[in-house]
Backbone as ProteinMPNN parsed JSONL, in Angstrom:
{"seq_chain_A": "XXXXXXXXXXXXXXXXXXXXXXXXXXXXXXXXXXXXXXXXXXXXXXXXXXXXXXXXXXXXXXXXXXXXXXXXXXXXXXXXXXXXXXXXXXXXXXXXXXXXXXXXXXXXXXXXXXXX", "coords_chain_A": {"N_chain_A": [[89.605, 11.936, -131.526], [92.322, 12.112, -133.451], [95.582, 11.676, -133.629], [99.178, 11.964, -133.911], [101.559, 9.38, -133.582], [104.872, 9.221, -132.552], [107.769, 7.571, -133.692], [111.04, 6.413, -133.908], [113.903, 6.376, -135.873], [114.334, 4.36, -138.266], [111.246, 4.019, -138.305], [110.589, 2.687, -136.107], [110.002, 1.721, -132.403], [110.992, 4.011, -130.217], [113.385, 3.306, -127.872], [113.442, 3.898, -124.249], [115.581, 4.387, -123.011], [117.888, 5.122, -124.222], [117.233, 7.021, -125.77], [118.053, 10.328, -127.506], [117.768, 13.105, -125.639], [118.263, 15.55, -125.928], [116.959, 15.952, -128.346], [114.981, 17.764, -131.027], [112.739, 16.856, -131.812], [111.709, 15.887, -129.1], [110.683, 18.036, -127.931], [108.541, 19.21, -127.036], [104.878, 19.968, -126.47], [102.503, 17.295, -125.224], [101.688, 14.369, -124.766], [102.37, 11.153, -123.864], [103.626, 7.376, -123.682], [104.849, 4.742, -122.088], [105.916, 1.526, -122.479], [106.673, -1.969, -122.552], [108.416, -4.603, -124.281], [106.366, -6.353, -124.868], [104.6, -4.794, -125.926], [101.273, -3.078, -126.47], [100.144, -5.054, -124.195], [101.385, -4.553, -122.222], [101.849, -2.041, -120.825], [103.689, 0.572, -119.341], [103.72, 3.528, -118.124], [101.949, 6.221, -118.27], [101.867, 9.455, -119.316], [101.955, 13.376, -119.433], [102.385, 16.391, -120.78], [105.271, 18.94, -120.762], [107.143, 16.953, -122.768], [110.205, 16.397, -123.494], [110.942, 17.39, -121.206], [109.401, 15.527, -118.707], [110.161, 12.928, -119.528], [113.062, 13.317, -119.813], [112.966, 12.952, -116.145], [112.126, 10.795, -115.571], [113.942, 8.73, -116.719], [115.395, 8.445, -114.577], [113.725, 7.617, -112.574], [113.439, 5.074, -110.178], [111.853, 3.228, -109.909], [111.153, 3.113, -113.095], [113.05, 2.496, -114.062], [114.099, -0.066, -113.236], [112.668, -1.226, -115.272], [114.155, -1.401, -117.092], [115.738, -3.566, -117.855], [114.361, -5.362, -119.204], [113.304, -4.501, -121.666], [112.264, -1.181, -122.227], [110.487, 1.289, -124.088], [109.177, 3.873, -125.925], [106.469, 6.048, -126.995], [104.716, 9.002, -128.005], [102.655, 12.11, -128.936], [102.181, 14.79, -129.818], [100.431, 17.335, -128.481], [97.131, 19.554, -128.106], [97.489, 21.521, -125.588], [94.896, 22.051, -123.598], [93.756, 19.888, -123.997], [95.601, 17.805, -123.331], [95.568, 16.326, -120.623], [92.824, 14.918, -120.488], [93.305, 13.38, -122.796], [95.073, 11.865, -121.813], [93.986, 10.437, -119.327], [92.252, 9.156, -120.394], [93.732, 6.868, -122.127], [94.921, 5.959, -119.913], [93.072, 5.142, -118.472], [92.018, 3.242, -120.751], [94.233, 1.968, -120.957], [94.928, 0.706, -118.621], [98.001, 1.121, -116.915], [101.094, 0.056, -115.373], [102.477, 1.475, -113.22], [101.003, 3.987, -113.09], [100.353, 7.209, -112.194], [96.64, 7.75, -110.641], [94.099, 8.646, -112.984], [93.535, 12.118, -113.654], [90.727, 13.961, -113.228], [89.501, 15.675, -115.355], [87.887, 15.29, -118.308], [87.554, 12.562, -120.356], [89.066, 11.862, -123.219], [89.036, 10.841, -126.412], [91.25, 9.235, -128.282], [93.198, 7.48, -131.378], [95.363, 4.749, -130.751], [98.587, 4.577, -130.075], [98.85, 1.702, -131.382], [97.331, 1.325, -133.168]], "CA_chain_A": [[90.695, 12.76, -132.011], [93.373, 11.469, -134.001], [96.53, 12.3, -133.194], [100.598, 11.292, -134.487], [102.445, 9.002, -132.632], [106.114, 9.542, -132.798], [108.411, 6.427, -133.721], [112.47, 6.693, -134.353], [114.414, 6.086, -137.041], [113.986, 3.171, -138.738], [109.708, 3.453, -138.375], [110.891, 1.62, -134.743], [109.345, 2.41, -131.038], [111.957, 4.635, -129.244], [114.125, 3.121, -126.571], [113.659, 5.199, -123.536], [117.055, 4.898, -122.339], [118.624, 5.059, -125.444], [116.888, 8.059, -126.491], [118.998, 11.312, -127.889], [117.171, 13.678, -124.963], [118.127, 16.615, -127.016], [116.34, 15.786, -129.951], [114.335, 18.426, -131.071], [111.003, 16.113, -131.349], [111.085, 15.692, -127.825], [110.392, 19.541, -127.407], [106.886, 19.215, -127.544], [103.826, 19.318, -125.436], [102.09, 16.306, -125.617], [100.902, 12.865, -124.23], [103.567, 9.653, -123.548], [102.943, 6.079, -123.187], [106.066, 3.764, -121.85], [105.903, 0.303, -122.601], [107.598, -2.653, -122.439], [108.003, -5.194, -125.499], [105.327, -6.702, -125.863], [103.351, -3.546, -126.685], [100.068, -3.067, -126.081], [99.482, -5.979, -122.919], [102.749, -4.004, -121.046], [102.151, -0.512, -120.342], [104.394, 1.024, -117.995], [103.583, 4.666, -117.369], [101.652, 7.29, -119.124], [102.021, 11.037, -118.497], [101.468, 14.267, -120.61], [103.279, 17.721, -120.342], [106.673, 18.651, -121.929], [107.862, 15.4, -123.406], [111.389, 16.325, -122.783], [110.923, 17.596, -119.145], [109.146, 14.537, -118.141], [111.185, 11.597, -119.772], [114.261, 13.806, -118.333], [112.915, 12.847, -114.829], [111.137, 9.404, -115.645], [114.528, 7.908, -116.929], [116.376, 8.755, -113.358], [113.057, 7.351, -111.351], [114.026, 3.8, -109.745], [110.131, 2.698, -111.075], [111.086, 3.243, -114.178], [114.698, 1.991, -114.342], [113.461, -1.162, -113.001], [112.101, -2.114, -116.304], [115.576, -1.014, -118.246], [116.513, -5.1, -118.632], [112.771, -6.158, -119.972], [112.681, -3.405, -122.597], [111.874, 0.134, -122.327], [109.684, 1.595, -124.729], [108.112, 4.949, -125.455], [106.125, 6.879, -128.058], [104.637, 10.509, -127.667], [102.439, 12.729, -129.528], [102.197, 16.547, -129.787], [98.958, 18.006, -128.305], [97.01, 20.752, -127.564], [97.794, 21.583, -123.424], [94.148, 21.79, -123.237], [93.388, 18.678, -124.316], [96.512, 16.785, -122.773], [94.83, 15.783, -119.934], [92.027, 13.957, -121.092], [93.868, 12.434, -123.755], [96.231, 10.998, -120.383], [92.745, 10.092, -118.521], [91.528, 8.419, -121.429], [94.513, 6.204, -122.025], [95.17, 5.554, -118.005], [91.703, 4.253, -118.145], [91.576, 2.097, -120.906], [95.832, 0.561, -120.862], [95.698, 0.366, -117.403], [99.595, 0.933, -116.844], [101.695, -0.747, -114.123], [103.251, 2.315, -112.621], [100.463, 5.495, -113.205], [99.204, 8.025, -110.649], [94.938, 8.077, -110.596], [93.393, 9.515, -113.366], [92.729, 13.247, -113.103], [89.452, 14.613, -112.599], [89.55, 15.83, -116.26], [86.82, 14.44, -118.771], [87.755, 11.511, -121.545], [89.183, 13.05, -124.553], [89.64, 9.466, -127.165], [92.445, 9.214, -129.242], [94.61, 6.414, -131.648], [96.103, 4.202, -129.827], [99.682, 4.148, -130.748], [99.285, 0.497, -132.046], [96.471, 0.914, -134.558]], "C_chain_A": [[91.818, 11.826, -132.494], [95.034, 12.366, -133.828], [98.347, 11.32, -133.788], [101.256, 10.79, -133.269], [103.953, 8.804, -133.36], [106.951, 7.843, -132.303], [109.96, 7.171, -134.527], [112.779, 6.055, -135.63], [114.551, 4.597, -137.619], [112.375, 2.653, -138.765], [109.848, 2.455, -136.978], [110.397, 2.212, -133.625], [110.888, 2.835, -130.619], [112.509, 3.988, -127.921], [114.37, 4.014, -125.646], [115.258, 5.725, -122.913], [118.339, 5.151, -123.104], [118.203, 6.746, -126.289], [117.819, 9.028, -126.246], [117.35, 12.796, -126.667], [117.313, 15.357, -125.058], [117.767, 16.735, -128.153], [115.355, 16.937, -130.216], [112.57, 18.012, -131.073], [110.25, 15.79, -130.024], [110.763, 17.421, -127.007], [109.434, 20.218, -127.665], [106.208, 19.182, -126.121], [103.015, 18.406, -125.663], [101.475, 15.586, -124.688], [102.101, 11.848, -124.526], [103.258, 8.72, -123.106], [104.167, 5.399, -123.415], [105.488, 2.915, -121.659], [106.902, -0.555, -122.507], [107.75, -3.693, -123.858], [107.209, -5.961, -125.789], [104.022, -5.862, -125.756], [101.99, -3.231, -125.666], [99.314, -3.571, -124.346], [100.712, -5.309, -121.911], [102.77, -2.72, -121.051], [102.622, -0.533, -119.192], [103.699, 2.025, -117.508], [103.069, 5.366, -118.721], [101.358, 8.493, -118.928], [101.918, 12.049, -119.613], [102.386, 15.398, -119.869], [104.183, 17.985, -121.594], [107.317, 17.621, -121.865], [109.302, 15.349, -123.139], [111.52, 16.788, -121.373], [110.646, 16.147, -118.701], [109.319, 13.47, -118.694], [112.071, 12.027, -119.375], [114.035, 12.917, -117.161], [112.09, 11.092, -114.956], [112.799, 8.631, -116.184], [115.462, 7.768, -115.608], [115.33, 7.975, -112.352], [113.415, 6.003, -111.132], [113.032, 3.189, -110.63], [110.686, 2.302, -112.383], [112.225, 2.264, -114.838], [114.724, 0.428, -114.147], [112.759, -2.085, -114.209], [113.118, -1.964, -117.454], [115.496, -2.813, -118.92], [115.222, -5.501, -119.294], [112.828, -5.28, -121.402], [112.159, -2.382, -122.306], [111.339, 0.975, -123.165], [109.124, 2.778, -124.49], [107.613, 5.785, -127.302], [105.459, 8.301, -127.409], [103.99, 10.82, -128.9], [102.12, 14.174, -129.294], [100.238, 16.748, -129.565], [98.031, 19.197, -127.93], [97.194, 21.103, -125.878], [96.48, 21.963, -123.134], [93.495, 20.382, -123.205], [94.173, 17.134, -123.63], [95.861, 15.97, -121.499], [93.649, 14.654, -119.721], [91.965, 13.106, -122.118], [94.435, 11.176, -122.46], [95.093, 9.986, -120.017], [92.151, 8.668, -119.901], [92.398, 6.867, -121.595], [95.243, 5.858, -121.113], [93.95, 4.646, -118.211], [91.348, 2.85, -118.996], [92.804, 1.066, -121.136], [96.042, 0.198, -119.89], [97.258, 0.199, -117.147], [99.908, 0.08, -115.647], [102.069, 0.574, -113.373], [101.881, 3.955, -112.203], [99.884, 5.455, -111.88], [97.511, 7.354, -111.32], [95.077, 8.798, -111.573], [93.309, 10.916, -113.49], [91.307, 13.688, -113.416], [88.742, 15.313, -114.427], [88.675, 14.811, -117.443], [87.766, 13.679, -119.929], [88.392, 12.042, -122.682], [89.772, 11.629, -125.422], [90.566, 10.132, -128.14], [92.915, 7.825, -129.935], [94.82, 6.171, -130.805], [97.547, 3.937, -130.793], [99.761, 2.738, -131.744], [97.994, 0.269, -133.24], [96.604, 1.697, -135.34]], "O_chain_A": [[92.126, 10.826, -131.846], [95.277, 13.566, -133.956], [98.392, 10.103, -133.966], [101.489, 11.421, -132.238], [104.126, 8.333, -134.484], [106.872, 7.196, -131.259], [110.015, 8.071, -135.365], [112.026, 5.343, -136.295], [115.086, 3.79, -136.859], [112.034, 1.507, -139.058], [109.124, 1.46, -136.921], [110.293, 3.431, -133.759], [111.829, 2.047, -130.706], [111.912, 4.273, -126.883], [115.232, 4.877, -125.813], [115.792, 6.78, -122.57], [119.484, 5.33, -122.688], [118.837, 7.345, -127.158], [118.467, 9.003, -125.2], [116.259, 13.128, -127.13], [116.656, 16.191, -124.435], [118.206, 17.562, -128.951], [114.698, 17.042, -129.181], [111.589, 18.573, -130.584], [109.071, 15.558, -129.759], [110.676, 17.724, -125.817], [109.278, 21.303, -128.224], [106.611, 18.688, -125.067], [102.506, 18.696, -126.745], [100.759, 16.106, -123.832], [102.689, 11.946, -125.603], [102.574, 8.781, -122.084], [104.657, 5.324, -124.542], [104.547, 2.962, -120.867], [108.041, -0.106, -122.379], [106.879, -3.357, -124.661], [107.167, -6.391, -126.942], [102.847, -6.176, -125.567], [101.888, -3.197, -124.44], [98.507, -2.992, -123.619], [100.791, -5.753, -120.765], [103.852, -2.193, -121.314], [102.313, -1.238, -118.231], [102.997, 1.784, -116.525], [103.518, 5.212, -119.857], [100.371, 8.645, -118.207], [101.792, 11.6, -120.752], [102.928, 15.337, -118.766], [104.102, 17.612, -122.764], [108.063, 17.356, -120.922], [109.731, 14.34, -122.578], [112.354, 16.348, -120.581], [111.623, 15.507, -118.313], [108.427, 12.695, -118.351], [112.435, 11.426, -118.364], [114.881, 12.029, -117.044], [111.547, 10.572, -113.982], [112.663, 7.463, -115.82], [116.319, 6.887, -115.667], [115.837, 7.618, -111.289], [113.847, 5.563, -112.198], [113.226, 2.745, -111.762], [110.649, 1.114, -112.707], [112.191, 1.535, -115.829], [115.381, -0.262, -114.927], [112.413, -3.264, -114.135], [112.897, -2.368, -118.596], [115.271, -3.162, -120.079], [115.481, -6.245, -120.239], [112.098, -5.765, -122.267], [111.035, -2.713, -121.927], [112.01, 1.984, -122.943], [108.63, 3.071, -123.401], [108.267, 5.945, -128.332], [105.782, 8.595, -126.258], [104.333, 10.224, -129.92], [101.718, 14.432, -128.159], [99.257, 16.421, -130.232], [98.657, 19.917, -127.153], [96.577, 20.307, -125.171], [96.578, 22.456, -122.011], [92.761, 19.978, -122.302], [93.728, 15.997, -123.471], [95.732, 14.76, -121.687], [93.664, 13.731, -118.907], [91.062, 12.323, -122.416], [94.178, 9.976, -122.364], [95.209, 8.807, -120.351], [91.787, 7.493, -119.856], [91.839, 5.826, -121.252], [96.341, 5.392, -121.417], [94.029, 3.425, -118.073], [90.794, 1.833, -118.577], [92.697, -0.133, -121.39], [97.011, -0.532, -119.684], [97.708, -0.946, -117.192], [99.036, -0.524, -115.022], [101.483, 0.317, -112.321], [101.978, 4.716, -111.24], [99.382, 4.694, -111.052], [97.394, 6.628, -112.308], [95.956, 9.658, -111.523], [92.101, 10.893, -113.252], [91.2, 13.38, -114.603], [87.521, 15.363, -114.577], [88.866, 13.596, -117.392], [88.73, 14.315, -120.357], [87.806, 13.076, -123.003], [90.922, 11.287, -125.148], [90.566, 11.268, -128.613], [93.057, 6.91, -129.123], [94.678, 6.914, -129.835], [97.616, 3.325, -131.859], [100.55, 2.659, -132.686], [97.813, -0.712, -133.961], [96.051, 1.577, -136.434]]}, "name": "protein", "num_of_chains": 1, "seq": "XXXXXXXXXXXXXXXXXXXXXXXXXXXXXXXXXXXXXXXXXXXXXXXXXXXXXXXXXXXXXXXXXXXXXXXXXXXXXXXXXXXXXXXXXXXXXXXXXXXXXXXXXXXXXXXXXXXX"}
């Protein structure tokens, strides 16, 4: 499945702590992958749901805040809420993050990777 990953103004990765958390793009259901700067080899955390609910509560977690001075990083794409799940599973399994829960139980569902 191919899917849009969402980058800010300027064609640039989104600063999570910098982000406008009323933006209307973040009022999506989707899939999220926090990074750090150097991309790809630094995943932080990757989670799915409403994109503005859960960066709301991911920029307040200590975890998270903890990586403010390194760079903070996030992209997001809009997905079906059946599918979110195994998009998550899929990309837990093969970025290995620093921070994620387990997996869920939910089968593989491939996608883009934000960086290709």
């Amino acid at each position: 499945m191919t899917v849009e990953w969402i980058k800010c103004k300027g064609d640039t990765w989104c600063d999570l702590f910098k982000l406008d958390m009323n933006h209307s793009l973040l009022d999506i259901n989707g899939v999220f992958v926090i990074f750090g700067g150097n991309g790809v080899d630094d995943i932080i955390y990757i989670g799915c749901g409403n994109i503005k609910s859960e960066l709301n509560k991911l920029v307040k977690d200590p975890a998270i805040v903890a990586f403010k001075s390194h760079g903070c990083f996030v992209t997001w794409a809009h997905t079906n809420k059946l599918t979110q799940s195994g998009i998550a599973n899929y990309l837990i399994n093969n970025l290995k993050p620093k921070l994620n829960p387990k997996a869920s139980k939910s089968l593989n569902v491939t996608v883009n990777l934000p960086w290709s």
